[in-house]
Coordinates of C-alpha atoms in Angstrom, one line a residue:
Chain V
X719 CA 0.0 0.0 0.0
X720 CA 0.8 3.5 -0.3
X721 CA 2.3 5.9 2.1
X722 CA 3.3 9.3 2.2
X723 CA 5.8 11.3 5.3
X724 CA 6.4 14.4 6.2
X725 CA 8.6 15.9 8.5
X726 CA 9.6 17.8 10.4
X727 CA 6.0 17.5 12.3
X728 CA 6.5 20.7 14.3
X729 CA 8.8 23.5 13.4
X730 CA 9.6 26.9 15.2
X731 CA 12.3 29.3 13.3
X732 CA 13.3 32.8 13.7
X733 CA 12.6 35.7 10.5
X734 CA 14.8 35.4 8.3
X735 CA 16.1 31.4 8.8
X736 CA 15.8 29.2 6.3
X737 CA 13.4 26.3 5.8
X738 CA 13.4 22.9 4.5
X739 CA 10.3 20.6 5.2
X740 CA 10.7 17.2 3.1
X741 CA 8.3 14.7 2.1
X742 CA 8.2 11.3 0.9
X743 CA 5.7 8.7 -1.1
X744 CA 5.8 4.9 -0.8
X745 CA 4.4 2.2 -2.2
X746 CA 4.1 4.1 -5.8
X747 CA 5.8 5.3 -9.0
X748 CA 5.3 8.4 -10.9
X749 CA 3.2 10.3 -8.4
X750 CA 2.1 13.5 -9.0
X751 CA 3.0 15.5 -5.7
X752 CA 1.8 18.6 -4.2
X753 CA 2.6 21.1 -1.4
X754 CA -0.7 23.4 0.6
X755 CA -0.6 25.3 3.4
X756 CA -3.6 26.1 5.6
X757 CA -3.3 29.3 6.9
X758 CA -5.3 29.8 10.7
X759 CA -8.6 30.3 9.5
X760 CA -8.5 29.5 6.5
X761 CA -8.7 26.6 3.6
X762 CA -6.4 25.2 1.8
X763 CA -4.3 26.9 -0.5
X764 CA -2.2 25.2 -3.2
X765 CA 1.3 26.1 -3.3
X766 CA 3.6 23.6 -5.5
X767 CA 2.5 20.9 -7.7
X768 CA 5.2 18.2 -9.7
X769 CA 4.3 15.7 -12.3
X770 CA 8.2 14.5 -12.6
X771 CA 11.4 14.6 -11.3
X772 CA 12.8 18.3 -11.5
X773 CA 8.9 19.4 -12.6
X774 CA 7.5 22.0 -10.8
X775 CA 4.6 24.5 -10.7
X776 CA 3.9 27.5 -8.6
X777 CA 0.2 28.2 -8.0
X778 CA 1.2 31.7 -6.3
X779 CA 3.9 34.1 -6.1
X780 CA 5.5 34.0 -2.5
X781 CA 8.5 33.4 -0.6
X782 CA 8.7 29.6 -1.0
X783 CA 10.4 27.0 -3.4
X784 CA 9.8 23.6 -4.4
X785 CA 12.0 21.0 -6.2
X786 CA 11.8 17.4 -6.8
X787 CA 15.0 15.7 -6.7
X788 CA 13.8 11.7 -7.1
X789 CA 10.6 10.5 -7.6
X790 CA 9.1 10.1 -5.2
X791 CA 10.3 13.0 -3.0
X792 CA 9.2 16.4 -3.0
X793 CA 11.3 19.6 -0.4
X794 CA 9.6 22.5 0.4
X795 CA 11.9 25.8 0.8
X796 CA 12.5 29.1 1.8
X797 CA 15.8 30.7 1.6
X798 CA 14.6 33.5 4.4
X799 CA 11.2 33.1 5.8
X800 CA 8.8 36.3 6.7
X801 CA 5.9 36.1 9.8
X802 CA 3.8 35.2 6.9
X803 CA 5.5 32.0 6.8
X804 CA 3.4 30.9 9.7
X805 CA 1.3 28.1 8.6
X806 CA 0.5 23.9 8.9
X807 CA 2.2 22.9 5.3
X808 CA 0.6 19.4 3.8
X809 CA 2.4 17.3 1.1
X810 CA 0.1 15.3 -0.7
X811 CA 0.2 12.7 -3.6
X812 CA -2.1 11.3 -5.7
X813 CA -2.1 8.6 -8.6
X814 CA -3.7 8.9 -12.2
X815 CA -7.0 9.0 -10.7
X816 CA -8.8 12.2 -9.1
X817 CA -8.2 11.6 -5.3
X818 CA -5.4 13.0 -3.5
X819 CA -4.0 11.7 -0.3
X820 CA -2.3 14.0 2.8
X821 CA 0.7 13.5 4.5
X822 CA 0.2 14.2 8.6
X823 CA 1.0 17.8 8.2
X824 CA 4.4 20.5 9.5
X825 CA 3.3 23.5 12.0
X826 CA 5.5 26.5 11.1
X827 CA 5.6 29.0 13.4
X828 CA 8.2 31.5 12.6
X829 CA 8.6 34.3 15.6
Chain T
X1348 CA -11.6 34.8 -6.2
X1349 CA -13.3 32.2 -4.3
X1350 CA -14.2 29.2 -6.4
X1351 CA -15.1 27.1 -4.0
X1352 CA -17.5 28.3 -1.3
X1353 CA -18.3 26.6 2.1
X1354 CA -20.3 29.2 3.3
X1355 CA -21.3 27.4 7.4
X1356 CA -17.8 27.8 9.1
X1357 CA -19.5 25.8 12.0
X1358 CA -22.5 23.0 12.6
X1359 CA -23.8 21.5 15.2
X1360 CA -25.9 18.3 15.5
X1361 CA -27.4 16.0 17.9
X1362 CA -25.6 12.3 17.7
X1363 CA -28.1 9.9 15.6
X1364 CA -29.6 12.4 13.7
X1365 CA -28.5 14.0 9.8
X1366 CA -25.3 16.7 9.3
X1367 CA -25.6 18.2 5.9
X1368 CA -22.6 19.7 4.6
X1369 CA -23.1 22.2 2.1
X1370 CA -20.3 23.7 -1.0
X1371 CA -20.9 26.0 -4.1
X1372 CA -18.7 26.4 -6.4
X1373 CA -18.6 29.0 -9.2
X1374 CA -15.8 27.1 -12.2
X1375 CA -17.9 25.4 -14.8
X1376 CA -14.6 24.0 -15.7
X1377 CA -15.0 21.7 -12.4
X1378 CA -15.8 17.6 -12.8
X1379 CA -14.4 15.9 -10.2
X1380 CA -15.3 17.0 -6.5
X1381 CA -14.3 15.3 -2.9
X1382 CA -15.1 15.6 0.8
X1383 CA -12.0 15.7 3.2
X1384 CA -12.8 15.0 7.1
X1385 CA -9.5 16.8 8.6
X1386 CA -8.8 16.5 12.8
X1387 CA -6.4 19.5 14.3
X1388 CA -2.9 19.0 13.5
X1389 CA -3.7 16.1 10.7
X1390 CA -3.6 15.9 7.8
X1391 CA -7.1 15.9 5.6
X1392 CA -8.5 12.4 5.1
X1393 CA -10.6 11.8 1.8
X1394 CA -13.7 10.7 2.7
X1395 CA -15.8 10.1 -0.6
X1396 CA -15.9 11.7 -4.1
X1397 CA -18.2 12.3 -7.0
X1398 CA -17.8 12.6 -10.7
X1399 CA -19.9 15.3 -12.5
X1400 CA -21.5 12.0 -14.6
X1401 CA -23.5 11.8 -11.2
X1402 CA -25.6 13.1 -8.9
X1403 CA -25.2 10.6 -5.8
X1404 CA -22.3 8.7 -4.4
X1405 CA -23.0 6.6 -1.4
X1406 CA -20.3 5.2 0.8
X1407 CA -21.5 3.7 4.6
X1408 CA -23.0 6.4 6.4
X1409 CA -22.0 9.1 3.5
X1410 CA -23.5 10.4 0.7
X1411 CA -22.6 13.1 -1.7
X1412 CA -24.9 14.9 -3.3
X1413 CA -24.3 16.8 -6.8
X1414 CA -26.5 19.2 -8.6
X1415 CA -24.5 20.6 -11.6
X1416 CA -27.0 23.3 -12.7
X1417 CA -27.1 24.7 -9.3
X1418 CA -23.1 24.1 -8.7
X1419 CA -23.5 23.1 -5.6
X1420 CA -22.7 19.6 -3.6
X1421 CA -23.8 18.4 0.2
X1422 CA -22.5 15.7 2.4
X1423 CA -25.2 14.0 4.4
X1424 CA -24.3 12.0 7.5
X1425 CA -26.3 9.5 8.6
X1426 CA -26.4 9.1 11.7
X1427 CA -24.0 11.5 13.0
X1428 CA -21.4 10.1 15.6
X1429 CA -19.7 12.1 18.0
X1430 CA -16.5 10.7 16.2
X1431 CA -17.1 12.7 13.5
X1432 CA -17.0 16.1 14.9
X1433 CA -14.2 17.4 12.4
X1434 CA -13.6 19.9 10.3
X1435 CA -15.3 19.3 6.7
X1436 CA -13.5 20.7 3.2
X1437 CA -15.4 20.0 0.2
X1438 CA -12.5 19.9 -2.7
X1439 CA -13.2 20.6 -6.5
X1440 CA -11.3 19.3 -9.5
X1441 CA -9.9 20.0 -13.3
X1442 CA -7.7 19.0 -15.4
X1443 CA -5.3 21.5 -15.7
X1444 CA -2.7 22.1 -18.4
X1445 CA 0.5 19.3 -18.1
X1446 CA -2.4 16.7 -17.1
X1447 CA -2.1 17.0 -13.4
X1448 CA -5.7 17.6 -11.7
X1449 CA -5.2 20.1 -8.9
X1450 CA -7.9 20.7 -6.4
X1451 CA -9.7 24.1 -4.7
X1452 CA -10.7 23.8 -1.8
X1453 CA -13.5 25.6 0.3
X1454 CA -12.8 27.1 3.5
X1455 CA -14.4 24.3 5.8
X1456 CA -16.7 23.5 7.8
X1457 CA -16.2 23.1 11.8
X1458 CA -18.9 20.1 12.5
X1459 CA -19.5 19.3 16.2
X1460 CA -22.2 16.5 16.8
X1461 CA -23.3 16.5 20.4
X1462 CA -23.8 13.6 22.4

């Protein structure tokens, strides 16, 4: 069966520090991998999307990057991050079909 | 521009009897649509989906509801268990450009069902 991990789980970093939040599928080949933050109050927003290895797309402009070094992992990035930052970050996979599946989820708090 | 409405934040119901989830959404563009049940500091967890061929999907105590010429789904949940006080985001889905189906999702919907 498929799996999909995330980490860190929790996260607290200063203005200005970088971040790097990694996530991983199992069980599967090819997946088509995403990154969404829920801001407090709020839905969820897509961020990154990846259909291959080094494929990415940016659903809105911000301070975060996202690359896709193997297959089947996906890194969420931010060379400096802003109070803005602040969010619980999902990764998420899904196969040919419709239905996507979520990883357990990063808390960012940056003070 | 919100394409995807979910326009209860909150709902509360009394254990054993129907919640009814409700979601508009405004992209013609849309045929694929999906209920997510998400607990705090989880991750969403798909619950059941419908294709726009359809107008009911029926899983255990779950049943989506689609009416295309209204744009606008429900979740009914029958009966409501206190287990199921979650937060609710109803999910819509097209095919985008490069063939990878990204979804909007509404703002959810806080459901607490009293015991």
């Amino acid at each position: 069966s498929q799996t999909i991990h995330q980490w860190p789980a929790t996260l607290v970093q200063p203005v200005g520090s970088p971040l790097s939040l990694e996530c991983t599928v199992e069980g599967t080949s090819n997946p088509n991998l995403y990154w969404y933050r829920q801001a407090a109050g709020r839905g969820l927003q897509l961020l990154f999307y990846s259909v291959g290895i080094g494929q990415i797309s940016s659903e809105v402009p911000q301070n975060l990057s996202a690359s896709r070094p193997q297959d089947r992992q996906f890194i969420l990035s931010s060379k400096k991050l802003l109070l803005s930052d602040s969010g619980f970050y999902l990764c998420a996979w899904s196969p040919p079909s419709n239905t996507i599946y979520f990883g357990e989820g990063s808390w960012l708090t940056v003070v | 521009d919100q394409q995807v409405k979910q326009n209860s934040p909150s709902l509360s119901v009394q254990e054993g009897r129907i919640s009814i989830l409700n979601c508009d959404y405004t992209n013609s563009m849309f045929d694929y649509f999906l209920w997510y049940k998400k607990y705090p500091a989880e991750g969403p967890t798909f619950l059941i989906s419908i294709s726009s061929i359809k107008d009911k999907n029926e899983d255990g105590r779950f049943t989506v509801f689609l009416n295309k010429s209204a744009k606008h789904l429900s979740l009914h949940i029958v009966p409501s268990q206190p287990g199921d006080s979650a937060v609710y985001f109803c999910a819509a889905s097209a095919l985008s450009s490069g063939s990878a189906r990204q979804l909007t999702f509404g703002s959810g919907t806080q459901l607490t069902v009293l015991p």
